[in-house]
Amino acid sequence: MPVADKVAIASHAAEMLRAARYEVTLPPSLGTARMSPPVPVLGPYAAGAELLQITDRIRAAENGADLQRAVDHLLHPEHGALERVREALEAAGEHINDLDDEAYALADRFGFAAEFVSSAQSELDDSDAELRRVGHVSSAGSQARSSVLPDHRGAALAMSPAVAKAHLSPSSGVETTAAGTAVRPSHAPGPRR
């Protein structure tokens, strides 16, 4: 496999794992910084490659302002990717009608798709200020969130709510309650002797 392909595959895999909140470190031999010119991963699909770069910038955003700048490439009302996609779908529908009057159903489908993109644009209109505020939560909000979401490493050692409520010891065969009375172990069928 060519080195450029190895680098592209490893970088993409690392980005996906980082997006899933895993900590990933690539060896320098597979780092994207090693490659001088950008590798055209998608061949003739230059627009798709550009959108991948925007997606990478979105995933790499370290704060709301970075995120807003990256998302602006999608949402800019005149030059954003969504506007260009909307225009392209609309033009495709019109051109289908020009080429074949009988293909009106197909032309309509492209028109509906253009309208859906337009709806998406209007849904996200004026989201700039909200995007810039992303990640700027108060420390009280962060503490409340961390107490609600326990650390995943402790999940395996956590006591079940029923055991905690009954104040039972989950490790003994005969369990005692807070009052000191014995609770009989379950009589689940075991192996025959």
CSV table of C-alpha atoms in Angstrom, one decimal, residues 7-171:
chain,number,residue,atom,x,y,z
A,7,VAL,CA,-1.2,8.0,6.2
A,8,ALA,CA,-4.7,8.9,5.0
A,9,ILE,CA,-6.3,5.7,6.5
A,10,ALA,CA,-4.5,6.0,9.8
A,11,SER,CA,-5.3,9.7,10.1
A,12,HIS,CA,-9.0,9.1,9.3
A,13,ALA,CA,-9.2,6.2,11.8
A,14,ALA,CA,-7.6,8.4,14.5
A,15,GLU,CA,-10.0,11.2,13.8
A,16,MET,CA,-13.0,8.9,14.1
A,17,LEU,CA,-11.7,7.5,17.4
A,18,ARG,CA,-11.0,11.0,18.7
A,19,ALA,CA,-14.6,12.0,17.8
A,20,ALA,CA,-15.7,9.0,19.9
A,21,ARG,CA,-13.6,10.6,22.7
A,22,TYR,CA,-10.8,8.1,22.7
A,23,GLU,CA,-7.3,9.3,23.2
A,24,VAL,CA,-5.2,8.4,20.1
A,25,THR,CA,-1.6,9.1,19.3
A,26,LEU,CA,-0.2,8.3,15.9
A,27,PRO,CA,3.5,7.5,15.4
A,28,PRO,CA,5.3,10.2,13.4
A,29,SER,CA,5.6,7.9,10.4
A,30,LEU,CA,1.8,8.0,10.0
A,31,GLY,CA,1.2,11.7,11.0
A,32,THR,CA,-0.5,13.9,8.4
A,33,ALA,CA,2.1,16.6,9.0
A,34,ARG,CA,4.6,14.3,7.3
A,35,MET,CA,2.8,14.7,4.0
A,36,SER,CA,3.6,18.0,2.3
A,37,PRO,CA,0.9,18.3,-0.3
A,38,PRO,CA,-2.7,17.3,0.6
A,39,VAL,CA,-3.6,13.9,-0.6
A,40,PRO,CA,-6.7,13.8,-2.9
A,41,VAL,CA,-8.4,11.0,-1.1
A,42,LEU,CA,-11.6,11.1,-3.2
A,43,GLY,CA,-10.0,11.4,-6.6
A,44,PRO,CA,-12.3,13.4,-8.9
A,45,TYR,CA,-14.7,14.3,-6.1
A,46,ALA,CA,-13.0,17.5,-5.2
A,47,ALA,CA,-16.1,19.0,-3.5
A,48,GLY,CA,-16.4,15.9,-1.3
A,49,ALA,CA,-12.8,16.3,-0.3
A,50,GLU,CA,-13.4,19.9,0.6
A,51,LEU,CA,-16.3,18.9,2.7
A,52,LEU,CA,-14.1,16.3,4.5
A,53,GLN,CA,-11.7,19.1,5.3
A,54,ILE,CA,-14.5,21.2,6.7
A,55,THR,CA,-15.6,18.2,8.8
A,56,ASP,CA,-12.1,17.7,10.0
A,57,ARG,CA,-11.9,21.4,11.1
A,58,ILE,CA,-15.3,21.0,12.9
A,59,ARG,CA,-14.0,17.9,14.8
A,60,ALA,CA,-10.7,19.7,15.6
A,61,ALA,CA,-12.4,22.8,17.0
A,62,GLU,CA,-11.2,23.4,20.5
A,63,ASN,CA,-13.9,26.0,21.5
A,64,GLY,CA,-17.1,27.5,20.3
A,65,ALA,CA,-15.4,30.3,18.3
A,66,ASP,CA,-13.3,27.7,16.3
A,67,LEU,CA,-16.5,25.6,15.8
A,68,GLN,CA,-18.4,28.7,14.6
A,69,ARG,CA,-15.6,29.5,12.1
A,70,ALA,CA,-15.6,26.0,10.7
A,71,VAL,CA,-19.4,25.7,10.5
A,72,ASP,CA,-19.5,29.0,8.7
A,73,HIS,CA,-18.0,27.3,5.6
A,74,LEU,CA,-21.2,25.2,5.5
A,75,LEU,CA,-23.8,27.9,6.5
A,76,HIS,CA,-22.6,31.1,5.0
A,77,PRO,CA,-25.7,32.5,3.2
A,78,GLU,CA,-23.9,33.3,-0.1
A,79,HIS,CA,-20.8,31.2,-0.3
A,80,GLY,CA,-21.5,28.3,2.1
A,81,ALA,CA,-21.5,24.6,1.1
A,82,LEU,CA,-25.2,24.3,1.8
A,83,GLU,CA,-26.1,27.2,-0.5
A,84,ARG,CA,-23.9,25.7,-3.3
A,85,VAL,CA,-25.6,22.3,-2.8
A,86,ARG,CA,-29.0,23.9,-2.9
A,87,GLU,CA,-28.2,25.8,-6.1
A,88,ALA,CA,-26.7,22.6,-7.7
A,89,LEU,CA,-29.8,20.6,-6.9
A,90,GLU,CA,-32.1,23.3,-8.2
A,91,ALA,CA,-30.0,23.6,-11.4
A,92,ALA,CA,-30.1,19.8,-11.9
A,93,GLY,CA,-33.9,19.8,-11.7
A,94,GLU,CA,-34.2,22.7,-14.2
A,95,HIS,CA,-31.8,21.0,-16.6
A,96,ILE,CA,-33.6,17.7,-16.4
A,97,ASN,CA,-36.7,19.6,-17.6
A,98,ASP,CA,-34.8,21.2,-20.4
A,99,LEU,CA,-33.4,17.9,-21.6
A,100,ASP,CA,-36.6,15.8,-21.2
A,101,ASP,CA,-40.1,17.1,-20.7
A,102,GLU,CA,-41.3,13.6,-19.8
A,103,ALA,CA,-38.9,13.4,-16.8
A,104,TYR,CA,-40.8,15.9,-14.7
A,105,ALA,CA,-41.1,13.5,-11.8
A,106,LEU,CA,-37.3,13.3,-11.5
A,107,ALA,CA,-37.0,17.0,-11.9
A,108,ASP,CA,-39.5,17.5,-9.1
A,109,ARG,CA,-37.4,15.2,-6.9
A,110,PHE,CA,-34.4,17.4,-7.4
A,111,GLY,CA,-36.5,20.5,-6.7
A,112,PHE,CA,-37.8,18.9,-3.4
A,113,ALA,CA,-34.3,18.1,-2.4
A,114,ALA,CA,-33.3,21.7,-3.0
A,115,GLU,CA,-36.2,22.8,-0.8
A,116,PHE,CA,-35.1,20.5,2.0
A,117,VAL,CA,-31.6,22.0,1.9
A,118,SER,CA,-33.1,25.4,2.0
A,119,SER,CA,-35.2,24.4,5.1
A,120,ALA,CA,-32.0,23.1,6.7
A,121,GLN,CA,-30.3,26.5,6.0
A,122,SER,CA,-33.2,28.4,7.6
A,123,GLU,CA,-33.2,26.1,10.6
A,124,LEU,CA,-29.6,26.9,11.3
A,125,ASP,CA,-29.8,30.6,10.4
A,126,ASP,CA,-28.6,32.9,13.2
A,127,SER,CA,-26.8,30.1,15.0
A,128,ASP,CA,-23.5,31.9,15.0
A,129,ALA,CA,-23.8,33.4,18.5
A,130,GLU,CA,-25.0,30.1,20.0
A,131,LEU,CA,-22.1,28.2,18.4
A,132,ARG,CA,-19.6,30.7,19.8
A,133,ARG,CA,-21.0,30.0,23.3
A,134,VAL,CA,-20.6,26.3,23.0
A,135,GLY,CA,-18.2,25.0,25.6
A,136,HIS,CA,-18.5,28.1,27.8
A,137,VAL,CA,-20.5,26.5,30.7
A,138,SER,CA,-20.1,27.7,34.2
A,139,SER,CA,-18.0,25.6,36.6
A,140,ALA,CA,-21.2,24.9,38.6
A,141,GLY,CA,-22.8,23.4,35.5
A,142,SER,CA,-19.7,21.3,34.8
A,143,GLN,CA,-19.7,20.0,38.4
A,144,ALA,CA,-23.4,19.1,38.2
A,145,ARG,CA,-22.9,17.3,35.0
A,146,SER,CA,-19.9,15.3,36.3
A,147,SER,CA,-21.9,14.2,39.3
A,148,VAL,CA,-24.7,13.0,37.1
A,149,LEU,CA,-22.5,11.1,34.8
A,150,PRO,CA,-20.2,8.8,36.8
A,151,ASP,CA,-16.7,8.0,35.6
A,152,HIS,CA,-16.9,5.0,33.3
A,153,ARG,CA,-14.1,3.2,35.1
A,154,GLY,CA,-16.1,3.1,38.3
A,155,ALA,CA,-19.2,1.7,36.6
A,156,ALA,CA,-17.9,-1.9,36.9
A,157,LEU,CA,-17.3,-1.5,40.6
A,158,ALA,CA,-20.5,0.4,41.3
A,159,MET,CA,-23.1,-0.9,43.7
A,160,SER,CA,-26.5,-1.5,42.3
A,161,PRO,CA,-29.2,1.0,43.4
A,162,ALA,CA,-31.3,-1.8,45.0
A,163,VAL,CA,-28.3,-3.0,47.0
A,164,ALA,CA,-27.4,0.5,48.1
A,165,LYS,CA,-31.0,1.2,49.1
A,166,ALA,CA,-31.2,-2.0,51.2
A,167,HIS,CA,-27.7,-1.4,52.6
A,168,LEU,CA,-26.7,-4.9,51.6
A,169,SER,CA,-23.2,-6.1,51.1
A,170,PRO,CA,-23.0,-7.4,47.5
A,171,SER,CA,-20.0,-9.6,48.1
